PDB file of N, CA and C in Angstrom:
ATOM      1  N   MET A   1       0.725  -1.203   0.128  1.00 64.00           N
ATOM      2  CA  MET A   1      -0.068   0.138  -0.206  1.00 64.00           C
ATOM      3  C   MET A   1       0.861   1.142   0.199  1.00 64.00           C
ATOM      4  N   SER A   2       0.403   2.077  -0.916  1.00 79.00           N
ATOM      5  CA  SER A   2       1.514   3.130  -1.088  1.00 79.00           C
ATOM      6  C   SER A   2       1.172   4.375   0.208  1.00 79.00           C
ATOM      7  N   THR A   3       2.139   5.404   0.467  1.00 81.00           N
ATOM      8  CA  THR A   3       1.859   6.077   1.709  1.00 81.00           C
ATOM      9  C   THR A   3       0.496   6.838   1.295  1.00 81.00           C
ATOM     10  N   THR A   4       0.670   7.429  -0.080  1.00 85.00           N
ATOM     11  CA  THR A   4      -0.694   8.476  -0.377  1.00 85.00           C
ATOM     12  C   THR A   4      -1.892   7.864   0.132  1.00 85.00           C
ATOM     13  N   SER A   5      -2.133   6.418  -0.338  1.00 86.00           N
ATOM     14  CA  SER A   5      -3.398   5.554  -0.056  1.00 86.00           C
ATOM     15  C   SER A   5      -3.540   5.390   1.470  1.00 86.00           C
ATOM     16  N   GLN A   6      -2.156   5.159   2.194  1.00 85.00           N
ATOM     17  CA  GLN A   6      -2.382   5.116   3.669  1.00 85.00           C
ATOM     18  C   GLN A   6      -3.028   6.373   4.179  1.00 85.00           C
ATOM     19  N   ALA A   7      -2.397   7.674   3.797  1.00 82.00           N
ATOM     20  CA  ALA A   7      -2.984   8.765   4.127  1.00 82.00           C
ATOM     21  C   ALA A   7      -4.528   9.050   3.932  1.00 82.00           C
ATOM     22  N   VAL A   8      -4.892   8.657   2.771  1.00 86.00           N
ATOM     23  CA  VAL A   8      -6.281   8.968   2.356  1.00 86.00           C
ATOM     24  C   VAL A   8      -7.181   7.588   3.348  1.00 86.00           C
ATOM     25  N   ASP A   9      -6.582   6.455   3.497  1.00 88.00           N
ATOM     26  CA  ASP A   9      -7.367   5.582   4.454  1.00 88.00           C
ATOM     27  C   ASP A   9      -7.655   6.203   5.748  1.00 88.00           C
ATOM     28  N   TRP A  10      -6.313   6.920   6.197  1.00 88.00           N
ATOM     29  CA  TRP A  10      -6.277   7.237   7.659  1.00 88.00           C
ATOM     30  C   TRP A  10      -7.344   8.552   7.846  1.00 88.00           C
ATOM     31  N   ARG A  11      -7.390   9.572   6.831  1.00 89.00           N
ATOM     32  CA  ARG A  11      -8.133  10.653   6.887  1.00 89.00           C
ATOM     33  C   ARG A  11      -9.523  10.301   6.622  1.00 89.00           C
ATOM     34  N   ASN A  12     -10.080   9.286   5.791  1.00 90.00           N
ATOM     35  CA  ASN A  12     -11.246   8.780   5.742  1.00 90.00           C
ATOM     36  C   ASN A  12     -11.894   8.192   7.019  1.00 90.00           C
ATOM     37  N   ALA A  13     -10.990   7.300   7.742  1.00 90.00           N
ATOM     38  CA  ALA A  13     -11.276   6.656   9.002  1.00 90.00           C
ATOM     39  C   ALA A  13     -11.696   7.736  10.170  1.00 90.00           C
ATOM     40  N   TRP A  14     -11.007   8.861  10.063  1.00 91.00           N
ATOM     41  CA  TRP A  14     -11.033   9.960  10.683  1.00 91.00           C
ATOM     42  C   TRP A  14     -12.377  10.585  10.513  1.00 91.00           C
ATOM     43  N   ALA A  15     -12.608  10.851   9.186  1.00 91.00           N
ATOM     44  CA  ALA A  15     -13.977  11.638   8.752  1.00 91.00           C
ATOM     45  C   ALA A  15     -15.150  10.787   9.058  1.00 91.00           C
ATOM     46  N   ALA A  16     -15.030   9.295   9.145  1.00 90.00           N
ATOM     47  CA  ALA A  16     -16.047   8.497   9.389  1.00 90.00           C
ATOM     48  C   ALA A  16     -16.459   8.562  10.816  1.00 90.00           C
ATOM     49  N   ALA A  17     -15.242   8.661  11.703  1.00 90.00           N
ATOM     50  CA  ALA A  17     -15.510   8.741  12.992  1.00 90.00           C
ATOM     51  C   ALA A  17     -16.169  10.036  13.492  1.00 90.00           C
ATOM     52  N   LEU A  18     -15.689  10.978  12.704  1.00 92.00           N
ATOM     53  CA  LEU A  18     -16.285  12.462  13.252  1.00 92.00           C
ATOM     54  C   LEU A  18     -17.644  12.536  12.575  1.00 92.00           C
ATOM     55  N   ASP A  19     -18.070  11.672  11.422  1.00 91.00           N
ATOM     56  CA  ASP A  19     -19.469  11.673  11.035  1.00 91.00           C
ATOM     57  C   ASP A  19     -20.345  10.936  12.032  1.00 91.00           C
ATOM     58  N   GLU A  20     -19.837   9.772  12.686  1.00 89.00           N
ATOM     59  CA  GLU A  20     -20.651   9.062  13.774  1.00 89.00           C
ATOM     60  C   GLU A  20     -20.969  10.069  14.996  1.00 89.00           C
ATOM     61  N   LEU A  21     -19.893  10.600  15.458  1.00 90.00           N
ATOM     62  CA  LEU A  21     -19.927  11.606  16.468  1.00 90.00           C
ATOM     63  C   LEU A  21     -20.657  12.974  16.292  1.00 90.00           C
ATOM     64  N   GLU A  22     -20.965  13.470  15.195  1.00 91.00           N
ATOM     65  CA  GLU A  22     -21.664  14.551  14.602  1.00 91.00           C
ATOM     66  C   GLU A  22     -23.198  14.091  14.670  1.00 91.00           C
ATOM     67  N   MET A  23     -23.370  12.869  14.191  1.00 88.00           N
ATOM     68  CA  MET A  23     -24.805  12.284  14.218  1.00 88.00           C
ATOM     69  C   MET A  23     -25.414  11.958  15.694  1.00 88.00           C
ATOM     70  N   ASP A  24     -24.323  11.606  16.450  1.00 87.00           N
ATOM     71  CA  ASP A  24     -24.765  11.415  18.096  1.00 87.00           C
ATOM     72  C   ASP A  24     -25.026  13.083  18.617  1.00 87.00           C
ATOM     73  N   VAL A  25     -24.164  13.989  18.283  1.00 88.00           N
ATOM     74  CA  VAL A  25     -24.537  15.206  18.835  1.00 88.00           C
ATOM     75  C   VAL A  25     -25.876  15.660  18.199  1.00 88.00           C
ATOM     76  N   ALA A  26     -26.128  15.470  17.021  1.00 87.00           N
ATOM     77  CA  ALA A  26     -27.098  15.855  16.167  1.00 87.00           C
ATOM     78  C   ALA A  26     -28.623  15.219  16.749  1.00 87.00           C
ATOM     79  N   SER A  27     -28.343  14.020  17.469  1.00 83.00           N
ATOM     80  CA  SER A  27     -29.475  13.336  17.917  1.00 83.00           C
ATOM     81  C   SER A  27     -29.921  13.776  19.260  1.00 83.00           C
ATOM     82  N   VAL A  28     -29.055  14.262  20.051  1.00 82.00           N
ATOM     83  CA  VAL A  28     -29.258  14.999  21.345  1.00 82.00           C
ATOM     84  C   VAL A  28     -29.582  16.476  21.061  1.00 82.00           C
ATOM     85  N   GLU A  29     -29.120  16.992  20.112  1.00 85.00           N
ATOM     86  CA  GLU A  29     -29.795  18.352  19.782  1.00 85.00           C
ATOM     87  C   GLU A  29     -31.033  18.245  19.472  1.00 85.00           C
ATOM     88  N   ALA A  30     -31.461  17.153  18.644  1.00 83.00           N
ATOM     89  CA  ALA A  30     -32.790  17.089  18.296  1.00 83.00           C
ATOM     90  C   ALA A  30     -33.638  16.736  19.284  1.00 83.00           C
ATOM     91  N   MET A  31     -33.211  15.968  20.322  1.00 80.00           N
ATOM     92  CA  MET A  31     -34.067  15.575  21.789  1.00 80.00           C
ATOM     93  C   MET A  31     -34.154  16.723  22.494  1.00 80.00           C
ATOM     94  N   LEU A  32     -33.434  17.658  22.533  1.00 80.00           N
ATOM     95  CA  LEU A  32     -33.521  18.926  23.473  1.00 80.00           C
ATOM     96  C   LEU A  32     -34.593  19.979  22.667  1.00 80.00           C
ATOM     97  N   ALA A  33     -34.310  19.734  21.283  1.00 81.00           N
ATOM     98  CA  ALA A  33     -35.334  20.787  20.370  1.00 81.00           C
ATOM     99  C   ALA A  33     -36.742  20.527  20.550  1.00 81.00           C
ATOM    100  N   ASP A  34     -37.088  19.174  20.684  1.00 77.00           N
ATOM    101  CA  ASP A  34     -38.430  18.266  20.777  1.00 77.00           C
ATOM    102  C   ASP A  34     -38.967  18.185  22.127  1.00 77.00           C
ATOM    103  N   GLU A  35     -39.495  19.236  22.637  1.00 65.00           N
ATOM    104  CA  GLU A  35     -40.022  18.992  24.108  1.00 65.00           C
ATOM    105  C   GLU A  35     -40.844  17.910  24.314  1.00 65.00           C
ATOM    106  N   HIS A  36     -41.568  17.238  23.447  1.00 61.00           N
ATOM    107  CA  HIS A  36     -42.427  16.236  23.544  1.00 61.00           C
ATOM    108  C   HIS A  36     -41.833  14.794  23.367  1.00 61.00           C
ATOM    109  N   ARG A  37     -40.583  14.769  23.133  1.00 60.00           N
ATOM    110  CA  ARG A  37     -40.002  13.432  23.070  1.00 60.00           C
ATOM    111  C   ARG A  37     -39.777  12.811  24.229  1.00 60.00           C
ATOM    112  N   HIS A  38     -40.070  11.567  24.129  1.00 54.00           N
ATOM    113  CA  HIS A  38     -39.708  10.785  25.394  1.00 54.00           C
ATOM    114  C   HIS A  38     -38.445  10.522  25.787  1.00 54.00           C
ATOM    115  N   ALA A  39     -37.777  11.247  26.979  1.00 56.00           N
ATOM    116  CA  ALA A  39     -36.664  11.210  27.189  1.00 56.00           C
ATOM    117  C   ALA A  39     -36.103   9.871  27.738  1.00 56.00           C
ATOM    118  N   GLU A  40     -37.102   8.852  28.064  1.00 60.00           N
ATOM    119  CA  GLU A  40     -36.659   7.703  28.692  1.00 60.00           C
ATOM    120  C   GLU A  40     -36.235   6.760  27.781  1.00 60.00           C
ATOM    121  N   THR A  41     -36.335   6.989  26.369  1.00 64.00           N
ATOM    122  CA  THR A  41     -35.859   6.343  25.177  1.00 64.00           C
ATOM    123  C   THR A  41     -34.652   6.782  24.951  1.00 64.00           C
ATOM    124  N   PRO A  42     -33.457   5.857  25.033  1.00 63.00           N
ATOM    125  CA  PRO A  42     -32.090   6.348  25.094  1.00 63.00           C
ATOM    126  C   PRO A  42     -31.906   6.031  23.623  1.00 63.00           C
ATOM    127  N   PRO A  43     -30.722   6.725  23.083  1.00 60.00           N
ATOM    128  CA  PRO A  43     -30.274   6.484  21.447  1.00 60.00           C
ATOM    129  C   PRO A  43     -29.799   4.949  21.440  1.00 60.00           C
ATOM    130  N   ALA A  44     -30.298   4.370  20.264  1.00 64.00           N
ATOM    131  CA  ALA A  44     -30.191   3.124  20.110  1.00 64.00           C
ATOM    132  C   ALA A  44     -28.491   2.931  19.790  1.00 64.00           C
ATOM    133  N   ASP A  45     -27.911   3.683  19.319  1.00 71.00           N
ATOM    134  CA  ASP A  45     -26.309   3.407  19.281  1.00 71.00           C
ATOM    135  C   ASP A  45     -25.673   4.417  19.770  1.00 71.00           C
ATOM    136  N   LEU A  46     -25.121   4.339  21.076  1.00 72.00           N
ATOM    137  CA  LEU A  46     -24.304   5.204  21.727  1.00 72.00           C
ATOM    138  C   LEU A  46     -22.802   5.212  21.075  1.00 72.00           C
ATOM    139  N   TRP A  47     -22.435   6.546  20.914  1.00 74.00           N
ATOM    140  CA  TRP A  47     -20.957   6.615  20.170  1.00 74.00           C
ATOM    141  C   TRP A  47     -20.084   6.151  21.214  1.00 74.00           C
ATOM    142  N   LYS A  48     -19.110   5.345  20.384  1.00 78.00           N
ATOM    143  CA  LYS A  48     -18.130   4.912  21.107  1.00 78.00           C
ATOM    144  C   LYS A  48     -16.782   5.569  20.202  1.00 78.00           C
ATOM    145  N   PRO A  49     -15.689   6.143  21.137  1.00 79.00           N
ATOM    146  CA  PRO A  49     -14.554   6.535  20.555  1.00 79.00           C
ATOM    147  C   PRO A  49     -13.809   5.293  19.560  1.00 79.00           C
ATOM    148  N   PRO A  50     -13.344   5.629  18.542  1.00 80.00           N
ATOM    149  CA  PRO A  50     -12.607   4.749  17.710  1.00 80.00           C
ATOM    150  C   PRO A  50     -11.230   4.567  18.426  1.00 80.00           C
ATOM    151  N   THR A  51     -10.875   3.239  18.210  1.00 82.00           N
ATOM    152  CA  THR A  51      -9.301   2.935  18.585  1.00 82.00           C
ATOM    153  C   THR A  51      -8.185   2.797  17.555  1.00 82.00           C
ATOM    154  N   GLU A  52      -7.203   3.195  17.870  1.00 84.00           N
ATOM    155  CA  GLU A  52      -6.180   2.801  16.868  1.00 84.00           C
ATOM    156  C   GLU A  52      -6.177   3.590  15.667  1.00 84.00           C
ATOM    157  N   LEU A  53      -6.613   4.902  15.667  1.00 84.00           N
ATOM    158  CA  LEU A  53      -6.577   5.896  14.655  1.00 84.00           C
ATOM    159  C   LEU A  53      -5.410   6.621  14.345  1.00 84.00           C
ATOM    160  N   GLY A  54      -4.817   6.723  15.695  1.00 86.00           N
ATOM    161  CA  GLY A  54      -3.873   7.595  15.595  1.00 86.00           C
ATOM    162  C   GLY A  54      -4.210   9.183  15.825  1.00 86.00           C
ATOM    163  N   ALA A  55      -3.182  10.068  15.466  1.00 88.00           N
ATOM    164  CA  ALA A  55      -3.526  11.533  15.607  1.00 88.00           C
ATOM    165  C   ALA A  55      -4.673  11.918  14.678  1.00 88.00           C
ATOM    166  N   LEU A  56      -5.308  12.966  15.016  1.00 88.00           N
ATOM    167  CA  LEU A  56      -6.266  13.686  14.138  1.00 88.00           C
ATOM    168  C   LEU A  56      -5.456  14.391  13.077  1.00 88.00           C
ATOM    169  N   PRO A  57      -6.167  14.247  11.723  1.00 89.00           N
ATOM    170  CA  PRO A  57      -5.538  14.914  10.590  1.00 89.00           C
ATOM    171  C   PRO A  57      -5.585  16.460  10.809  1.00 89.00           C
ATOM    172  N   LEU A  58      -4.708  17.266  10.625  1.00 93.00           N
ATOM    173  CA  LEU A  58      -4.920  18.756  10.833  1.00 93.00           C
ATOM    174  C   LEU A  58      -5.981  19.352  10.192  1.00 93.00           C
ATOM    175  N   GLU A  59      -6.403  18.876   8.907  1.00 93.00           N
ATOM    176  CA  GLU A  59      -7.673  19.601   8.078  1.00 93.00           C
ATOM    177  C   GLU A  59      -8.828  19.269   8.665  1.00 93.00           C
ATOM    178  N   LEU A  60      -8.921  18.210   9.653  1.00 91.00           N
ATOM    179  CA  LEU A  60     -10.161  17.814  10.204  1.00 91.00           C
ATOM    180  C   LEU A  60     -10.154  18.505  11.718  1.00 91.00           C
ATOM    181  N   LYS A  61      -9.521  19.262  12.037  1.00 93.00           N
ATOM    182  CA  LYS A  61      -9.574  19.768  13.447  1.00 93.00           C
ATOM    183  C   LYS A  61     -10.443  20.637  13.568  1.00 93.00           C
ATOM    184  N   PRO A  62     -10.847  21.623  12.655  1.00 94.00           N
ATOM    185  CA  PRO A  62     -11.807  22.676  12.756  1.00 94.00           C
ATOM    186  C   PRO A  62     -13.197  21.982  12.807  1.00 94.00           C
ATOM    187  N   ARG A  63     -13.386  20.843  12.202  1.00 93.00           N
ATOM    188  CA  ARG A  63     -14.681  20.264  12.402  1.00 93.00           C
ATOM    189  C   ARG A  63     -14.517  19.467  13.750  1.00 93.00           C
ATOM    190  N   ALA A  64     -13.600  19.146  14.301  1.00 92.00           N
ATOM    191  CA  ALA A  64     -13.607  18.093  15.123  1.00 92.00           C
ATOM    192  C   ALA A  64     -14.033  19.404  16.232  1.00 92.00           C
ATOM    193  N   ASP A  65     -13.302  20.691  16.273  1.00 94.00           N
ATOM    194  CA  ASP A  65     -13.637  21.702  17.409  1.00 94.00           C
ATOM    195  C   ASP A  65     -15.101  22.095  17.370  1.00 94.00           C
ATOM    196  N   GLU A  66     -15.532  22.029  16.111  1.00 94.00           N
ATOM    197  CA  GLU A  66     -16.848  22.612  15.893  1.00 94.00           C
ATOM    198  C   GLU A  66     -17.905  21.434  16.678  1.00 94.00           C
ATOM    199  N   ILE A  67     -17.376  20.329  16.600  1.00 92.00           N
ATOM    200  CA  ILE A  67     -18.480  19.360  17.045  1.00 92.00           C
ATOM    201  C   ILE A  67     -18.257  19.269  18.540  1.00 92.00           C
ATOM    202  N   LEU A  68     -17.058  19.560  19.187  1.00 92.00           N
ATOM    203  CA  LEU A  68     -16.959  19.634  20.716  1.00 92.00           C
ATOM    204  C   LEU A  68     -17.792  20.962  21.291  1.00 92.00           C
ATOM    205  N   THR A  69     -17.775  22.047  20.351  1.00 94.00           N
ATOM    206  CA  THR A  69     -18.464  23.094  21.036  1.00 94.00           C
ATOM    207  C   THR A  69     -19.990  22.882  21.009  1.00 94.00           C
ATOM    208  N   ARG A  70     -20.624  22.104  20.093  1.00 93.00           N
ATOM    209  CA  ARG A  70     -21.853  21.669  20.081  1.00 93.00           C
ATOM    210  C   ARG A  70     -22.127  20.747  21.138  1.00 93.00           C
ATOM    211  N   GLN A  71     -21.218  19.629  21.571  1.00 92.00           N
ATOM    212  CA  GLN A  71     -21.234  18.810  22.468  1.00 92.00           C
ATOM    213  C   GLN A  71     -21.461  19.693  23.853  1.00 92.00           C
ATOM    214  N   LEU A  72     -20.444  20.551  24.027  1.00 93.00           N
ATOM    215  CA  LEU A  72     -20.519  21.350  25.289  1.00 93.00           C
ATOM    216  C   LEU A  72     -21.731  22.039  25.413  1.00 93.00           C
ATOM    217  N   ALA A  73     -22.396  22.751  24.337  1.00 93.00           N
ATOM    218  CA  ALA A  73     -23.600  23.555  24.461  1.00 93.00           C
ATOM    219  C   ALA A  73     -24.743  22.543  24.849  1.00 93.00           C
ATOM    220  N   ALA A  74     -24.561  21.519  24.497  1.00 90.00           N
ATOM    221  CA  ALA A  74     -25.607  20.423  24.621  1.00 90.00           C
ATOM    222  C   ALA A  74     -25.838  20.159  25.868  1.00 90.00           C
ATOM    223  N   ALA A  75     -24.542  19.753  26.521  1.00 90.00           N
ATOM    224  CA  ALA A  75     -24.232  19.362  27.841  1.00 90.00           C
ATOM    225  C   ALA A  75     -24.704  20.449  28.816  1.00 90.00           C
ATOM    226  N   GLU A  76     -24.415  21.680  28.644  1.00 92.00           N
ATOM    227  CA  GLU A  76     -24.746  22.746  29.374  1.00 92.00           C
ATOM    228  C   GLU A  76     -26.442  23.079  29.293  1.00 92.00           C
ATOM    229  N   GLU A  77     -27.012  22.617  28.244  1.00 89.00           N
ATOM    230  CA  GLU A  77     -28.546  22.709  28.097  1.00 89.00           C
ATOM    231  C   GLU A  77     -29.167  21.656  28.907  1.00 89.00           C
ATOM    232  N   ILE A  78     -28.289  20.412  28.762  1.00 88.00           N
ATOM    233  CA  ILE A  78     -29.033  19.315  29.553  1.00 88.00           C
ATOM    234  C   ILE A  78     -28.831  19.649  31.206  1.00 88.00           C
ATOM    235  N   ALA A  79     -27.820  20.149  31.508  1.00 91.00           N
ATOM    236  CA  ALA A  79     -27.641  20.572  32.959  1.00 91.00           C
ATOM    237  C   ALA A  79     -28.565  21.601  33.433  1.00 91.00           C
ATOM    238  N   ARG A  80     -28.833  22.564  32.425  1.00 90.00           N
ATOM    239  CA  ARG A  80     -29.707  23.826  32.910  1.00 90.00           C
ATOM    240  C   ARG A  80     -31.299  23.133  32.939  1.00 90.00           C
ATOM    241  N   ARG A  81     -31.588  22.147  32.077  1.00 87.00           N
ATOM    242  CA  ARG A  81     -33.089  21.750  32.127  1.00 87.00           C
ATOM    243  C   ARG A  81     -32.875  20.770  33.376  1.00 87.00           C
ATOM    244  N   LEU A  82     -32.042  20.029  33.809  1.00 88.00           N
ATOM    245  CA  LEU A  82     -32.104  19.025  35.086  1.00 88.00           C
ATOM    246  C   LEU A  82     -32.425  20.013  36.059  1.00 88.00           C
ATOM    247  N   THR A  83     -31.473  20.960  36.168  1.00 91.00           N
ATOM    248  CA  THR A  83     -31.584  21.801  37.376  1.00 91.00           C
ATOM    249  C   THR A  83     -33.266  22.634  37.210  1.00 91.00           C
ATOM    250  N   ALA A  84     -33.580  22.906  36.342  1.00 88.00           N
ATOM    251  CA  ALA A  84     -34.964  23.454  36.144  1.00 88.00           C
ATOM    252  C   ALA A  84     -35.980  22.399  36.608  1.00 88.00           C
ATOM    253  N   ASN A  85     -35.694  21.424  36.092  1.00 87.00           N
ATOM    254  CA  ASN A  85     -36.606  20.123  36.580  1.00 87.00           C
ATOM    255  C   ASN A  85     -36.686  19.912  37.944  1.00 87.00           C
ATOM    256  N   ARG A  86     -35.648  19.872  38.675  1.00 87.00           N
ATOM    257  CA  ARG A  86     -35.458  19.478  40.119  1.00 87.00           C
ATOM    258  C   ARG A  86     -35.986  20.875  40.727  1.00 87.00           C
ATOM    259  N   GLN A  87     -36.046  21.910  40.374  1.00 86.00           N
ATOM    260  CA  GLN A  87     -36.651  23.045  41.160  1.00 86.00           C
ATOM    261  C   GLN A  87     -38.221  23.026  40.673  1.00 86.00           C
ATOM    262  N   GLN A  88     -38.554  22.905  39.694  1.00 85.00           N
ATOM    263  CA  GLN A  88     -40.167  22.653  39.585  1.00 85.00           C
ATOM    264  C   GLN A  88     -40.673  21.450  40.406  1.00 85.00           C
ATOM    265  N   MET A  89     -39.992  20.313  40.570  1.00 85.00           N
ATOM    266  CA  MET A  89     -40.436  19.162  41.600  1.00 85.00           C
ATOM    267  C   MET A  89     -40.167  19.839  42.784  1.00 85.00           C
ATOM    268  N   SER A  90     -39.461  20.389  43.212  1.00 83.00           N
ATOM    269  CA  SER A  90     -39.363  20.985  44.573  1.00 83.00           C
ATOM    270  C   SER A  90     -40.568  21.922  45.021  1.00 83.00           C
ATOM    271  N   MET A  91     -41.059  22.754  43.909  1.00 81.00           N
ATOM    272  CA  MET A  91     -42.048  23.673  44.297  1.00 81.00           C
ATOM    273  C   MET A  91     -43.279  22.662  44.002  1.00 81.00           C
ATOM    274  N   THR A  92     -43.738  21.762  43.213  1.00 81.00           N
ATOM    275  CA  THR A  92     -44.646  21.319  42.878  1.00 81.00           C
ATOM    276  C   THR A  92     -44.856  20.246  44.182  1.00 81.00           C
ATOM    277  N   SER A  93     -43.864  19.868  45.080  1.00 78.00           N
ATOM    278  CA  SER A  93     -43.916  18.962  46.089  1.00 78.00           C
ATOM    279  C   SER A  93     -44.597  19.857  47.313  1.00 78.00           C
ATOM    280  N   ARG A  94     -44.456  21.056  47.330  1.00 75.00           N
ATOM    281  CA  ARG A  94     -44.969  22.178  48.217  1.00 75.00           C
ATOM    282  C   ARG A  94     -46.515  22.336  48.226  1.00 75.00           C
ATOM    283  N   ILE A  95     -47.079  22.074  46.665  1.00 75.00           N
ATOM    284  CA  ILE A  95     -48.529  22.708  46.701  1.00 75.00           C
ATOM    285  C   ILE A  95     -49.402  21.630  47.311  1.00 75.00           C
ATOM    286  N   GLU A  96     -50.237  22.305  47.924  1.00 68.00           N
ATOM    287  CA  GLU A  96     -51.312  21.564  48.564  1.00 68.00           C
ATOM    288  C   GLU A  96     -52.354  21.279  47.525  1.00 68.00           C
ATOM    289  N   THR A  97     -52.747  19.739  47.548  1.00 67.00           N
ATOM    290  CA  THR A  97     -53.712  19.467  46.562  1.00 67.00           C
ATOM    291  C   THR A  97     -55.172  19.041  46.879  1.00 67.00           C
ATOM    292  N   GLY A  98     -55.294  19.578  48.324  1.00 64.00           N
ATOM    293  CA  GLY A  98     -56.778  19.227  48.928  1.00 64.00           C
ATOM    294  C   GLY A  98     -57.004  18.058  49.140  1.00 64.00           C
ATOM    295  N   GLU A  99     -56.156  17.056  48.979  1.00 65.00           N
ATOM    296  CA  GLU A  99     -56.227  15.731  49.691  1.00 65.00           C
ATOM    297  C   GLU A  99     -55.873  15.605  50.973  1.00 65.00           C
ATOM    298  N   ALA A 100     -56.198  14.534  51.431  1.00 62.00           N
ATOM    299  CA  ALA A 100     -56.158  14.322  53.077  1.00 62.00           C
ATOM    300  C   ALA A 100     -54.620  14.761  53.391  1.00 62.00           C
ATOM    301  N   VAL A 101     -54.280  15.480  54.350  1.00 59.00           N
ATOM    302  CA  VAL A 101     -52.984  15.935  54.600  1.00 59.00           C
ATOM    303  C   VAL A 101     -52.447  15.002  55.734  1.00 59.00           C
ATOM    304  N   LYS A 102     -51.301  14.504  55.552  1.00 66.00           N
ATOM    305  CA  LYS A 102     -50.913  13.589  56.795  1.00 66.00           C
ATOM    306  C   LYS A 102     -49.967  14.099  57.571  1.00 66.00           C
ATOM    307  N   ARG A 103     -50.515  15.481  58.316  1.00 66.00           N
ATOM    308  CA  ARG A 103     -49.960  16.028  59.500  1.00 66.00           C
ATOM    309  C   ARG A 103     -50.881  16.250  60.766  1.00 66.00           C
ATOM    310  N   PRO A 104     -50.484  16.397  61.706  1.00 61.00           N
ATOM    311  CA  PRO A 104     -51.435  16.212  63.003  1.00 61.00           C
ATOM    312  C   PRO A 104     -52.326  17.289  62.919  1.00 61.00           C
ATOM    313  N   VAL A 105     -53.644  17.125  63.418  1.00 65.00           N
ATOM    314  CA  VAL A 105     -54.777  17.944  63.152  1.00 65.00           C
ATOM    315  C   VAL A 105     -54.886  18.743  64.470  1.00 65.00           C
ATOM    316  N   TYR A 106     -54.470  18.161  65.806  1.00 68.00           N
ATOM    317  CA  TYR A 106     -54.219  18.958  66.782  1.00 68.00           C
ATOM    318  C   TYR A 106     -52.955  19.072  67.588  1.00 68.00           C
ATOM    319  N   LEU A 107     -52.934  19.914  68.472  1.00 67.00           N
ATOM    320  CA  LEU A 107     -51.621  19.914  69.177  1.00 67.00           C
ATOM    321  C   LEU A 107     -51.980  19.632  70.475  1.00 67.00           C
ATOM    322  N   ASP A 108     -51.508  18.515  71.446  1.00 71.00           N
ATOM    323  CA  ASP A 108     -51.771  18.313  72.611  1.00 71.00           C
ATOM    324  C   ASP A 108     -50.843  19.165  73.567  1.00 71.00           C
ATOM    325  N   CYS A 109     -51.340  20.049  74.490  1.00 77.00           N
ATOM    326  CA  CYS A 109     -50.432  20.922  75.049  1.00 77.00           C
ATOM    327  C   CYS A 109     -50.729  20.658  76.625  1.00 77.00           C
ATOM    328  N   ALA A 110     -51.215  19.700  76.861  1.00 75.00           N
ATOM    329  CA  ALA A 110     -51.486  19.321  78.214  1.00 75.00           C
ATOM    330  C   ALA A 110     -50.113  18.698  78.850  1.00 75.00           C
ATOM    331  N   MET A 111     -49.292  18.277  78.029  1.00 64.00           N
ATOM    332  CA  MET A 111     -48.219  17.526  78.609  1.00 64.00           C
ATOM    333  C   MET A 111     -46.982  18.547  79.047  1.00 64.00           C
TER     334      MET A 111
END
């Protein structure tokens, strides 16, 4: 195999790995954009980092950086929504629903 074809194979392997990673990020972004999607359904194929590819080709670095930026933005949005969800759960747990309250009805001061 010639050095040129090895370089093309190496670049293509990295491009394919970035394609998979980008599809994973796009899936998370789509889930965040769709308020009605069932969050209990995880993605079918979780992205796994490739092994034995070697260093990233320099011409693919801008694309890898852009994917990383999107991943970080998605992670921040997930964290923000989790925090908002916890706050909402805390507030709703304090709402009186009119159902039978499980607290003392009277206080015995004779003791």
